[in-house]
Tab-separated table of C-alpha atoms and ligand atoms in Angstrom:
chain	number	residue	atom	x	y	z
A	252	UNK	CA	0.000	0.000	0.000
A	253	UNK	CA	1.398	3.068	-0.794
A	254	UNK	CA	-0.454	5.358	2.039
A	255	UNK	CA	1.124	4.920	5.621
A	256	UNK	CA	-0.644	2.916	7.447
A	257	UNK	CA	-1.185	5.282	10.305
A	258	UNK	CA	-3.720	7.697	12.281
A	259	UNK	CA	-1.858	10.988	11.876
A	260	UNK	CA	-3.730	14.356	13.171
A	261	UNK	CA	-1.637	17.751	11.917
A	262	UNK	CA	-4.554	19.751	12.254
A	263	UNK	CA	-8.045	20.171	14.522
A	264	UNK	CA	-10.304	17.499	12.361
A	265	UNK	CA	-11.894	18.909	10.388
A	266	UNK	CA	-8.852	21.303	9.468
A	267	UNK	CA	-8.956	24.926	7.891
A	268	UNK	CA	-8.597	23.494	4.220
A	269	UNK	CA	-11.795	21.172	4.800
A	270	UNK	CA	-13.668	23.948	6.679
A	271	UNK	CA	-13.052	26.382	3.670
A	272	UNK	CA	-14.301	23.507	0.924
A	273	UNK	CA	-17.059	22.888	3.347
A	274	UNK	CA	-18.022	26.425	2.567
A	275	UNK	CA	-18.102	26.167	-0.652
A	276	UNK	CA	-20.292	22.813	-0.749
A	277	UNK	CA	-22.804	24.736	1.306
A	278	UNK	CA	-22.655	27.257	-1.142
A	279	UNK	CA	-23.154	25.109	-4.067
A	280	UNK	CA	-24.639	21.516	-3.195
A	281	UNK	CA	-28.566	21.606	-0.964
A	282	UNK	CA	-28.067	21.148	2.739
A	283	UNK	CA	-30.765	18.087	2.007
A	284	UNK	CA	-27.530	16.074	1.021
A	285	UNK	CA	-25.832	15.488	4.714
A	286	UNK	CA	-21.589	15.000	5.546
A	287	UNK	CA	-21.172	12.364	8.426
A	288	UNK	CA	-17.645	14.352	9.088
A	289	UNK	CA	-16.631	17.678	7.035
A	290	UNK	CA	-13.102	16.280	6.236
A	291	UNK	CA	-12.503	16.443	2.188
A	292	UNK	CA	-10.546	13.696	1.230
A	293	UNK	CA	-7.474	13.702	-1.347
A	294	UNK	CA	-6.641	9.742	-0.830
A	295	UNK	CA	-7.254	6.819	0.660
A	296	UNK	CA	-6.012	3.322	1.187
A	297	UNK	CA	-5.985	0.218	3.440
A	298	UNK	CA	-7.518	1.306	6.531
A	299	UNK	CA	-7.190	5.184	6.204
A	300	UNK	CA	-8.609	8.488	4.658
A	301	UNK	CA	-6.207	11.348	4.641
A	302	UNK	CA	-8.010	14.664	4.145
A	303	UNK	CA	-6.993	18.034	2.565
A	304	UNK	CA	-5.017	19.315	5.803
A	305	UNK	CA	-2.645	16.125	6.044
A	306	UNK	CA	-4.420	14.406	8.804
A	307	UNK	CA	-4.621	10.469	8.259
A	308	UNK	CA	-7.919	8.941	9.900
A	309	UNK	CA	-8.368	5.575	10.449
A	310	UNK	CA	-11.688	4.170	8.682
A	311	UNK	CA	-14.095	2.252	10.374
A	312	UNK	CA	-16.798	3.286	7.445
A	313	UNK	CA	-15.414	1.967	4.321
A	314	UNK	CA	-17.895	4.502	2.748
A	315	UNK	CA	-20.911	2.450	3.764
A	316	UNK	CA	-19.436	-1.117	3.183
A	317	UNK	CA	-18.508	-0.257	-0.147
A	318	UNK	CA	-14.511	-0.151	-0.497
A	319	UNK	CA	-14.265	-3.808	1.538
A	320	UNK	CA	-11.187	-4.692	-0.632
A	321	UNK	CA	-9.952	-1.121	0.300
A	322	UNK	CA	-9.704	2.346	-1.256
A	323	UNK	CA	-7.868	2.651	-4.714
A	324	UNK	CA	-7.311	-1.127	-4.405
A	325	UNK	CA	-4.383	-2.032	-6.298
A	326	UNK	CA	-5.946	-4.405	-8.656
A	327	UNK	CA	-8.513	-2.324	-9.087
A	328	UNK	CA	-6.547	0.178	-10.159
A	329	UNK	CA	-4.915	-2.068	-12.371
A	330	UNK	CA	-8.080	-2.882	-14.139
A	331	UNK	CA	-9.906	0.155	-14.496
A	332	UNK	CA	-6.405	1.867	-15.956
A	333	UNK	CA	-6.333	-0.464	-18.398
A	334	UNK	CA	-9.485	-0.176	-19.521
A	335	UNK	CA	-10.440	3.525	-19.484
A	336	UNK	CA	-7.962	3.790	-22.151
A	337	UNK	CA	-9.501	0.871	-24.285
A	338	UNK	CA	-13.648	1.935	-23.877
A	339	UNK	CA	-15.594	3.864	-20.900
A	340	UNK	CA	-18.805	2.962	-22.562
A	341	UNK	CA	-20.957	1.559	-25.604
A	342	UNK	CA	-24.139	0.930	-23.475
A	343	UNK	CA	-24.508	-2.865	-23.210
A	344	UNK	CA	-27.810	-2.578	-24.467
A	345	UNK	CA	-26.140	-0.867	-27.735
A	346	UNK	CA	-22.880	-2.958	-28.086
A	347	UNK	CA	-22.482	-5.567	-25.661
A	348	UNK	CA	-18.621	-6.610	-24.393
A	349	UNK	CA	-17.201	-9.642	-22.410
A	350	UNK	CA	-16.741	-7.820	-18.606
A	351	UNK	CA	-20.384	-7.786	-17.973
A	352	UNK	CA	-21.039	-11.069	-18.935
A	353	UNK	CA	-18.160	-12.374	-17.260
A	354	UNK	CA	-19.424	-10.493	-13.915
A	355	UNK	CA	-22.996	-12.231	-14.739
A	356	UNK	CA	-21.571	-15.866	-14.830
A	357	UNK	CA	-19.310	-14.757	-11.400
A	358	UNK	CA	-22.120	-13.858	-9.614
A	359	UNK	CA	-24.432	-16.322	-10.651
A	360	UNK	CA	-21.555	-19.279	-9.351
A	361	UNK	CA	-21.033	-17.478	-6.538
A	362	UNK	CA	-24.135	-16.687	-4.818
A	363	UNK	CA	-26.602	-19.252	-2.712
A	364	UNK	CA	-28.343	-22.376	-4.639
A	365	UNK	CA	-26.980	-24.257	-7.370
A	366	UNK	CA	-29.934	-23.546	-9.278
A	367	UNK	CA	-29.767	-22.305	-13.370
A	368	UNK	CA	-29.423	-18.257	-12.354
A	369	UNK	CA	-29.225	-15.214	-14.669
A	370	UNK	CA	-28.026	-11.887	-13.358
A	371	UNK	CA	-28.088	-8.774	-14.967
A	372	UNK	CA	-26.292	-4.841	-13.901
A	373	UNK	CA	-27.706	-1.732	-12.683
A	374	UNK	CA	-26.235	1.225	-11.426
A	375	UNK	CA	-27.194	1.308	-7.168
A	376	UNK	CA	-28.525	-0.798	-4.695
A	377	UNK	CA	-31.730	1.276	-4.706
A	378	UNK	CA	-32.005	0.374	-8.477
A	379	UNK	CA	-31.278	-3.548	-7.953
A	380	UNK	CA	-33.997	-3.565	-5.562
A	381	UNK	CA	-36.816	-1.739	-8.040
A	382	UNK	CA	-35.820	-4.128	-10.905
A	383	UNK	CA	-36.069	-7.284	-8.234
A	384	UNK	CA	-39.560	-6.095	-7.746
A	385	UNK	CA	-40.125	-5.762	-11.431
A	386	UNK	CA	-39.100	-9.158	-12.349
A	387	UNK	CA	-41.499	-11.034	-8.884
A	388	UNK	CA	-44.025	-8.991	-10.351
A	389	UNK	CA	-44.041	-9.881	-13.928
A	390	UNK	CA	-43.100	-13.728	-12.972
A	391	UNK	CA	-45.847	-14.021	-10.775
A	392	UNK	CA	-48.575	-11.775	-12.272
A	393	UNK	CA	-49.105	-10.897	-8.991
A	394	UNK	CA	-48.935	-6.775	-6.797
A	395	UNK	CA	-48.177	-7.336	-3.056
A	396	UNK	CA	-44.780	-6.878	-1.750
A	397	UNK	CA	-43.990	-7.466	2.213
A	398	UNK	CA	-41.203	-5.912	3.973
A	399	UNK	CA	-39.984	-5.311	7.728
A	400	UNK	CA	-39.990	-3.331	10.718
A	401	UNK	CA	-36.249	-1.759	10.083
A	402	UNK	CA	-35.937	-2.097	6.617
A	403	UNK	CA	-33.672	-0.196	4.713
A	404	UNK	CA	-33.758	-0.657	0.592
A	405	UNK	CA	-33.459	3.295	-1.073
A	406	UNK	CA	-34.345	6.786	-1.782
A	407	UNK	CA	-36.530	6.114	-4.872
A	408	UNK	CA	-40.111	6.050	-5.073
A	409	UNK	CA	-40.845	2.450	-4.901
A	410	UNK	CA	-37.627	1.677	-2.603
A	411	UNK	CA	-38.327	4.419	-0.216
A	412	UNK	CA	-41.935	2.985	0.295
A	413	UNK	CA	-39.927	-0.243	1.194
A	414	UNK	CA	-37.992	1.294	3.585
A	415	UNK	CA	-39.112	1.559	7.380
A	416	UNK	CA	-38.125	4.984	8.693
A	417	UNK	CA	-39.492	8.081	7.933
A	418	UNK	CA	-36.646	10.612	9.293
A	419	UNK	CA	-34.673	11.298	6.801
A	420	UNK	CA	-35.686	9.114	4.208
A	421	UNK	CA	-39.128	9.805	3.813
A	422	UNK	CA	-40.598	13.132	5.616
A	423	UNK	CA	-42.261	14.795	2.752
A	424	UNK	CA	-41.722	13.042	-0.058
A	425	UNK	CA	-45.193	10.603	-0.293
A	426	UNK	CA	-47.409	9.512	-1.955
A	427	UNK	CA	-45.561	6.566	-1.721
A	428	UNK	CA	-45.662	3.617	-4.110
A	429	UNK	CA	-48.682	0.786	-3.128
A	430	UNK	CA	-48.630	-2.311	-2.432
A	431	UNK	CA	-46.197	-1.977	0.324
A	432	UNK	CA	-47.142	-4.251	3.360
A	433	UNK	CA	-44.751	-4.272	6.627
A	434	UNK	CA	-44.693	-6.771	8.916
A	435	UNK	CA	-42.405	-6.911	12.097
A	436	UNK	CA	-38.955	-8.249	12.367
A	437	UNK	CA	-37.508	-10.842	14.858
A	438	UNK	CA	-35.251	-8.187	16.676
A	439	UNK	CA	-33.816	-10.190	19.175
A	440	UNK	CA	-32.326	-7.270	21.748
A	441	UNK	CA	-36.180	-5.289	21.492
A	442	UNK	CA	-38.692	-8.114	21.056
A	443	UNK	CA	-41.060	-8.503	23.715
A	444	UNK	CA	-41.741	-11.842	23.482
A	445	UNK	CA	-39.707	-15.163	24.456
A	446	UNK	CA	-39.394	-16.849	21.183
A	447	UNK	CA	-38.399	-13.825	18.667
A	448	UNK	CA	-37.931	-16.321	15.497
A	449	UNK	CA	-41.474	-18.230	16.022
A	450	UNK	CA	-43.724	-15.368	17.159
A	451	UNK	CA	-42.155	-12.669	14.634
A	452	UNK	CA	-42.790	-15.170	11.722
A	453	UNK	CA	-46.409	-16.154	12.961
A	454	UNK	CA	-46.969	-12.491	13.003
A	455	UNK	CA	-46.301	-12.252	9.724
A	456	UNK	CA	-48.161	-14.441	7.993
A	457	UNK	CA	-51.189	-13.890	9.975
A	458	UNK	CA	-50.555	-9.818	8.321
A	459	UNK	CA	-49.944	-11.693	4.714
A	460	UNK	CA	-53.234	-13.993	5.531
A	461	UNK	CA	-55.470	-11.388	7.026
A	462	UNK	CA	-54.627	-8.435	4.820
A	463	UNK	CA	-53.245	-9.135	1.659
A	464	UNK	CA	-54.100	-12.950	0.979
A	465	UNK	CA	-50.676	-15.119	0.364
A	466	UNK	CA	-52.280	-15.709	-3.570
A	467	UNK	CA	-51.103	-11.939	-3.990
A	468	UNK	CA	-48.022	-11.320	-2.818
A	469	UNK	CA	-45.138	-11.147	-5.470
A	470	UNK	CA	-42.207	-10.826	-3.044
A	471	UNK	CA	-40.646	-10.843	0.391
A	472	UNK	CA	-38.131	-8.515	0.803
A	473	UNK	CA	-35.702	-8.579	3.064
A	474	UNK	CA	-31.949	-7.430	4.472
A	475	UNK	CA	-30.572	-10.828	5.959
A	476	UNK	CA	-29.008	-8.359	8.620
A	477	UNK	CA	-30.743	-4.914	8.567
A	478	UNK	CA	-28.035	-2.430	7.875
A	479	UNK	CA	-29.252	1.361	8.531
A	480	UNK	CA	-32.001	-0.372	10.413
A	481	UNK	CA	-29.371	-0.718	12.820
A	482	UNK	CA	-27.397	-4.031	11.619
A	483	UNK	CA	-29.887	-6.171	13.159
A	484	UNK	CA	-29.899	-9.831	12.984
A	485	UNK	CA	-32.910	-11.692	12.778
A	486	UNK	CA	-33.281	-14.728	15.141
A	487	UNK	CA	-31.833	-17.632	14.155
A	488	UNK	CA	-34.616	-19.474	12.326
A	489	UNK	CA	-36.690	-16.531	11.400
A	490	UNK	CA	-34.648	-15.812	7.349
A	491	UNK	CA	-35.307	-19.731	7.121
A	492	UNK	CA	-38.520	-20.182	8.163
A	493	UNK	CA	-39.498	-16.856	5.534
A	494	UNK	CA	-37.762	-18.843	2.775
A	495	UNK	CA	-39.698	-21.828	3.601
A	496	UNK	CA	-42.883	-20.031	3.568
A	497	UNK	CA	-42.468	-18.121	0.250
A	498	UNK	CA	-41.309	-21.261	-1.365
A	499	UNK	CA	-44.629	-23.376	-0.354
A	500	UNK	CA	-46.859	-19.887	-1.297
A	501	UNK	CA	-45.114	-19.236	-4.318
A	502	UNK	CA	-43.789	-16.213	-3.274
A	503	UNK	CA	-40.267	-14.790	-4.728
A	504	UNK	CA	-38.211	-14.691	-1.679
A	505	UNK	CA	-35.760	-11.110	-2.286
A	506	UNK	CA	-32.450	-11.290	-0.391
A	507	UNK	CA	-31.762	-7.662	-0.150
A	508	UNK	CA	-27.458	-7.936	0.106
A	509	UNK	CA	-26.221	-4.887	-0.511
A	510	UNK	CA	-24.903	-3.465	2.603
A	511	UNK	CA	-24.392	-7.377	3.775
A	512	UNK	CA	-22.610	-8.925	0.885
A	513	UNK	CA	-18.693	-9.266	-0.739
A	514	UNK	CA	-17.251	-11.372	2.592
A	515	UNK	CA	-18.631	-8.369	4.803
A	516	UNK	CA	-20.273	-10.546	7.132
A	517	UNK	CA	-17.431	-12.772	7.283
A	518	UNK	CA	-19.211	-15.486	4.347
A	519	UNK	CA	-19.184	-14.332	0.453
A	520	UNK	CA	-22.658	-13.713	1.142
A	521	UNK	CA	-25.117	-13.602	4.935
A	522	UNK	CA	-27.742	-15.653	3.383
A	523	UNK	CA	-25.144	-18.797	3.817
A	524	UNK	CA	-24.724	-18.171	7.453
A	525	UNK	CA	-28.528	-19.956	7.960
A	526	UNK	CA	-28.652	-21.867	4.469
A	527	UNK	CA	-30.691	-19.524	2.755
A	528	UNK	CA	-31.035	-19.584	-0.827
A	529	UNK	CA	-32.922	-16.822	-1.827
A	530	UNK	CA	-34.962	-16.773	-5.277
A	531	UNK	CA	-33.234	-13.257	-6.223
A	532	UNK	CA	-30.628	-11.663	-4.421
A	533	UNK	CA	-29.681	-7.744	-4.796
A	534	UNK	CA	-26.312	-6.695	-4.457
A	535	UNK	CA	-24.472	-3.566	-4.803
A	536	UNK	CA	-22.231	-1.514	-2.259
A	537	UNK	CA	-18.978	-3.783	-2.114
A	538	UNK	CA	-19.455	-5.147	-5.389
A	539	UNK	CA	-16.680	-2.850	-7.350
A	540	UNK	CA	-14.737	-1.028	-5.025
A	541	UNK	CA	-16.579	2.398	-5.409
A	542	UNK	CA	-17.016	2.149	-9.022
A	543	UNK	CA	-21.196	2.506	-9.226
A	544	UNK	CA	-22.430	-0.977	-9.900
A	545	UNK	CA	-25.328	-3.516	-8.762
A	546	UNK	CA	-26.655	-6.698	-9.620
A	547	UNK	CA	-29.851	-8.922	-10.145
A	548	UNK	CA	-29.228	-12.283	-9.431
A	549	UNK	CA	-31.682	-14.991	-9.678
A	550	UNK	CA	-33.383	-17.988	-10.594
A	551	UNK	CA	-33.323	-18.145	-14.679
A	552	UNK	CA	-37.319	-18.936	-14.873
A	553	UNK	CA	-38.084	-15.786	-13.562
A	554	UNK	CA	-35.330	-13.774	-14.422
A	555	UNK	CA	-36.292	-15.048	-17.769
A	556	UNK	CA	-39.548	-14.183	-17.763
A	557	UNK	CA	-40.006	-10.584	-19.098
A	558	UNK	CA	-40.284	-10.094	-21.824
A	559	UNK	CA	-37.001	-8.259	-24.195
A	560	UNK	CA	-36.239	-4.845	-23.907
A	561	UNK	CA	-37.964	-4.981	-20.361
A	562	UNK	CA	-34.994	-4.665	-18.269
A	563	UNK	CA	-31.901	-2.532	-18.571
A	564	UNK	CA	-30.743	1.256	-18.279
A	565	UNK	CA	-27.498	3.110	-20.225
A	566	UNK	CA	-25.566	2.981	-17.624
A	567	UNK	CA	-25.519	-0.714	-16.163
A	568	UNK	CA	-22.901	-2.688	-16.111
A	569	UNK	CA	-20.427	0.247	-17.166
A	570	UNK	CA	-17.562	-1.485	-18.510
A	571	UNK	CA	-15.040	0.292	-15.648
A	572	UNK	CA	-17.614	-0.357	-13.071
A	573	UNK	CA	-17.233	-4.428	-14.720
A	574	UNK	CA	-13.560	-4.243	-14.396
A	575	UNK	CA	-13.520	-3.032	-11.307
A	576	UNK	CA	-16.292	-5.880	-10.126
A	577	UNK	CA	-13.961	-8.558	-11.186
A	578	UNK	CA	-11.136	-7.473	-9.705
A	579	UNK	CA	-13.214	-7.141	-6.116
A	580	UNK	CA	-13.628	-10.810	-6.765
A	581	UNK	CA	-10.346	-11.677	-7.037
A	582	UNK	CA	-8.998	-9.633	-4.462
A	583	UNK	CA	-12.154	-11.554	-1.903
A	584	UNK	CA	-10.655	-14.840	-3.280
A	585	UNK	CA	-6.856	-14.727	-3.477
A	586	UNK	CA	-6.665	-12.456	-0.197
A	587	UNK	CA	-9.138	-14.651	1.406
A	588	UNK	CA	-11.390	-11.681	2.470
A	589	UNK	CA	-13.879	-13.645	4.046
A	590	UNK	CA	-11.379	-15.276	6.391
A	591	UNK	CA	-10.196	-11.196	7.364
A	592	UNK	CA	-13.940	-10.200	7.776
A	593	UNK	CA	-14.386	-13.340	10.631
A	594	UNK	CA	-10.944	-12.327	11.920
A	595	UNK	CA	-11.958	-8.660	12.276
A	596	UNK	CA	-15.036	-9.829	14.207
A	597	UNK	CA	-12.736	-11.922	16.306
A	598	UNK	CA	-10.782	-8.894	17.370
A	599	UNK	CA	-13.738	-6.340	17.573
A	600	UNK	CA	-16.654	-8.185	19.512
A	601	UNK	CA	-14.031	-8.911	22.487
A	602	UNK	CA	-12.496	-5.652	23.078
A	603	UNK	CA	-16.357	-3.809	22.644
A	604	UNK	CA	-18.150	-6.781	25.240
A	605	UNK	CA	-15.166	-6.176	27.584
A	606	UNK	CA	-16.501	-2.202	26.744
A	607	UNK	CA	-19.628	-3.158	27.555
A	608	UNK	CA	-19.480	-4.478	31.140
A	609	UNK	CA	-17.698	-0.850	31.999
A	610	UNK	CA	-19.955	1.430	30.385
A	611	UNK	CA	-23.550	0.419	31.042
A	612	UNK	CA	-24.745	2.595	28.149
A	613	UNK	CA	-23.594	-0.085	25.876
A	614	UNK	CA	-26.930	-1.672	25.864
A	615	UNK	CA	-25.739	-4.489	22.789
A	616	UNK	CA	-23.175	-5.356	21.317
A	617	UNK	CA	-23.619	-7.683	18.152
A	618	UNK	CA	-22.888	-8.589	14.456
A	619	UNK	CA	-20.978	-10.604	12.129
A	620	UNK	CA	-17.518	-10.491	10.573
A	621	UNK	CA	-16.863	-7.176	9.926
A	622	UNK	CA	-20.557	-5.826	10.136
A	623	UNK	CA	-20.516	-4.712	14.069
A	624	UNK	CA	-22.687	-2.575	15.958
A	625	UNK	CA	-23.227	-1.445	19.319
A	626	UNK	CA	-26.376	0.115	20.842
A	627	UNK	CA	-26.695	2.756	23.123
A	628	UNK	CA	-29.389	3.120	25.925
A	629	UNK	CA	-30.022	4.844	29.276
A	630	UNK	CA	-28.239	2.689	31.809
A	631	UNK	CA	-30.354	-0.090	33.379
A	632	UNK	CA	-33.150	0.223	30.641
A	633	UNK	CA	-33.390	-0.120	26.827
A	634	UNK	CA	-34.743	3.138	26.427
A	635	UNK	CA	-32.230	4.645	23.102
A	636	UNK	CA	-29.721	6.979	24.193
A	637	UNK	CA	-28.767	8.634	20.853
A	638	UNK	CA	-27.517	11.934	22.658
A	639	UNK	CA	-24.767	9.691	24.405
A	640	UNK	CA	-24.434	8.338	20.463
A	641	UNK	CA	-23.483	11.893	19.617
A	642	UNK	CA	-20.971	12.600	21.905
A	643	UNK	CA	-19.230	9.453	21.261
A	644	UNK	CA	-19.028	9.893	17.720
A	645	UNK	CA	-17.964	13.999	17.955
A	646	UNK	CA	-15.162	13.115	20.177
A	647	UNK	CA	-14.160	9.732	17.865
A	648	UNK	CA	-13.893	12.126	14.743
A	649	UNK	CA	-11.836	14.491	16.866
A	650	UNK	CA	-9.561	12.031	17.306
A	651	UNK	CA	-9.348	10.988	14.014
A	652	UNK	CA	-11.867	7.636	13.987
A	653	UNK	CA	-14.266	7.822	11.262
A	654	UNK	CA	-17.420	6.088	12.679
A	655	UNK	CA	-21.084	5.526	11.266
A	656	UNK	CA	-24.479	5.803	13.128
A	657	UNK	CA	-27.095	3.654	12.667
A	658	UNK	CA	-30.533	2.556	13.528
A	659	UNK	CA	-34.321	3.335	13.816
A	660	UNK	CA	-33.837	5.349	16.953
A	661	UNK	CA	-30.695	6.746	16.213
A	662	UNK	CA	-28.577	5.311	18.785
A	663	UNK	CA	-26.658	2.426	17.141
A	664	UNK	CA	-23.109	2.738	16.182
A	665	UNK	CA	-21.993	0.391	13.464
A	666	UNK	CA	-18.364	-0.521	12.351
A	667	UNK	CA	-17.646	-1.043	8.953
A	668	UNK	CA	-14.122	-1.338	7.788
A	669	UNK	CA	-11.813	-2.332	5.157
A	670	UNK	CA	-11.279	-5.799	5.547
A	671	UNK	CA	-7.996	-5.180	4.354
A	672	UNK	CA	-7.896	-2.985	7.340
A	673	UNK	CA	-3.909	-3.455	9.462
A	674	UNK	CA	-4.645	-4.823	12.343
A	675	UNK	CA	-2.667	-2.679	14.480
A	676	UNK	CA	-5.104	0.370	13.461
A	677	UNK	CA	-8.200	-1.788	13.911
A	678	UNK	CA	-6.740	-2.286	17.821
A	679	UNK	CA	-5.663	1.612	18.109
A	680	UNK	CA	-9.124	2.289	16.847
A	681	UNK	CA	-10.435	0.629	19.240
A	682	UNK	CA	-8.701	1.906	22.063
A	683	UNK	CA	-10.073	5.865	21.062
A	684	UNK	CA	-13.420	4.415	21.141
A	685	UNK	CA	-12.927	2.806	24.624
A	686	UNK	CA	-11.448	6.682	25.707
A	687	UNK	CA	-14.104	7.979	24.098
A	688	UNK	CA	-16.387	6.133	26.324
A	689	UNK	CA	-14.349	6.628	29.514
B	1211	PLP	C1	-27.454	1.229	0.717
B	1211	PLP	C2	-28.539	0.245	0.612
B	1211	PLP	C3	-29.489	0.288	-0.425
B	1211	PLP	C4	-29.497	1.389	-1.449
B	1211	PLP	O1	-28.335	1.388	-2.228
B	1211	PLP	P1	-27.960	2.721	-3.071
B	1211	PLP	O2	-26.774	2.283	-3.867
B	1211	PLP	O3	-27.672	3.782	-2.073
B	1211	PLP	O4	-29.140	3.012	-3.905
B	1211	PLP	C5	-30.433	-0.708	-0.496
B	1211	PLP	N1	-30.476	-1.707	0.412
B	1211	PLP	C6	-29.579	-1.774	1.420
B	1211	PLP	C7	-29.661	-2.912	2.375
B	1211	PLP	C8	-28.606	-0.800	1.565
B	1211	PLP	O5	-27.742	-0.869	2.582
């Protein structure tokens, strides 16, 4: 790597140069577009962002579980150099070329089920989730679509009616898209009940029975672990026992990956933690490094089912985006990313339970691989305590840890980074959030 691998503060974060850019962006770009920290970044690499003043802050974000192979990852640079200078675009629709299809027969070996799959390339997550509802629809003839308490899925019309929360991502913008049914989700730390897995999932289909009629819905959707939702596991049991149901209704079961997928969770993809095999599985985020690309993947009989000229878009499956895709893919496999992602949980979930039994506002701590969260409540209750969230995160930042909030009631702070991440800045980072704490 050729950024030091080191936290290195030369300035008050964020520094004069970011504060003066920061300016300008509120000069030129709506305040309805938000900055997690004002630092403006001139590289990054491994486990660090250094910003316009020299400082060098370790990343615990990977820009939303995007850059899991790391920033400017050298055979990603590799590939997209190479071909920039050969084609940046013909529109596959227009001219097709091998990188796309070669990311299509990846993806469809890679993912869960060894069923016949066909996958095709969008630009964003929010876009492989509209087009997964397009294809349930048009393979099942039928409207309903049932999502969860917590969801998370986009900003566009349909998506955002998918999605659970209304601050920020929906105050304001309705009417919403129909045919949007929510039913709760098996949320082990808040559910009231003993048996989370069994009561969540009766709950459920007595909604799907009662108000929609099973003979209508098109498609479960559903993030295996709920990412801005707060990275929220289901109950062991609960992803399984939705499968199982969808397949015996005839319901497309929708694995919503794309914060969860690319060895982030510590397997290639979450769905394999439980065995699920999902009918179509949406993936974007860590899929090319930061290049914009996301993918439908699913069973060929559906997939197949609408009819030409149905799908597509001029952008998807942008031949650096494809590049970039397939050398994510190799990096995962010869670097054995998944292995790193497990190891990173190894080191993590240790350090923040030992965190846990000194600062009783650590109310859980929990995840996969290198998807962790913790959540903070008043001490002695479960009542969220995002104003202690705050603090945390403004004195992190100050110190030059790049963190991430989280969560339906704002008081969940996730870890995200590079797996490539050095370990010894993965420990130091750590160690400010413990001080932090203290
Ligand atoms: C980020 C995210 C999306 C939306 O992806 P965009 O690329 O921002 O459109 C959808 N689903 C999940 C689970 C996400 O984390």
């Amino acid at each position: 790597m050729s950024i030091p691998q080191e936290r290195r503060l030369v300035t008050a974060v964020p520094g004069p140069r970011s504060l003066e850019l920061l300016a300008r962006k509120q000069r030129a770009v709506p305040s309805g577009i938000g900055t997690t920290l004002p630092v403006f970044v001139t590289r990054a690499g491994g486990g660090v962002v250094e910003d316009a003043d020299g400082n060098s802050l370790i990343d615990f974000g990977s820009g939303i579980a995007v850059t899991n192979v790391g920033n400017a990852a050298p055979r990603v640079v590799e590939r997209v150099t190479k071909q920039v200078a050969d084609f940046t675009h013909t529109c596959f629709m227009v001219t097709p070329y091998e990188s796309y299809v070669s990311v299509c027969e990846k993806l469809n070996a890679l993912t869960p089920g060894d069923h016949d799959k066909r996958t095709f390339l969008v630009n964003s997550g929010a876009e492989a989730v509209e087009n997964a509802v397009k294809v349930a629809r048009y393979a099942t003839g039928r409207q309903a679509v049932v999502v969860f308490d917590h969801g998370y899925h986009g900003r566009t019309l349909l998506t955002m009616a998918l999605t659970a929360k209304n601050m920020p991502y929906k105050q304001g913008f309705g009417p919403f898209a129909p045919e949007v049914y929510r039913a709760p989700l098996a949320y082990p730390y808040r559910w009231p009940g003993a048996n989370p897995a069994e009561e969540a999932f009766a709950q459920a289909v007595e909604m799907i029975d009662k108000q929609i009629g099973a003979q209508n819905v098109a498609a479960v959707v559903i993030e295996p672990i709920a990412g801005e939702g707060g990275f929220i596991e289901p109950a062991k049991g609960f992803l399984p026992k939705l499968a199982e149901y969808c397949r015996a209704n005839g319901i497309v079961f929708v694995a919503d990956e794309v914060q969860t997928g690319f060895a982030r969770t510590g397997d290639l993809f979450a769905c394999e933690d439980e065995g699920v095999v999902p009918d179509i599985i949406c993936t974007a985020k860590g899929i090319a490094g930061g290049l914009p690309l996301a993918a439908v993947t699913g069973r060929a009989e559906l997939m197949d089912a609408v009819h030409p000229g149905g799908l597509g878009g001029t952008y998807g499956g942008n031949p650096l985006a494809c590049e970039a895709a397939l050398a994510v893919l190799e990096t995962i496999e010869q670097e054995d990313l998944v292995a790193r992602a497990r190891r990173i949980g190894e080191i993590m979930l240790p350090r923040l339970r030992a965190m846990q039994e000194r600062f009783p506002v650590i109310g859980e701590v929990r995840g996969r691989g290198a998807m962790i969260a913790i959540e903070l409540v008043e001490p002695g209750t479960k009542t969220p305590n995002p104003a202690v969230l705050q603090e945390v995160v403004k004195r992190c930042h100050a110190e030059g840890l790049l963190v991430l909030t989280a969560g339906t009631y704002g008081n969940v702070l996730r870890f995200l980074p590079p797996l490539v991440m050095p370990e010894h800045l993965l420990e130091e980072g750590l160690s400010i959030l413990e001080k932090a704490f203290s």
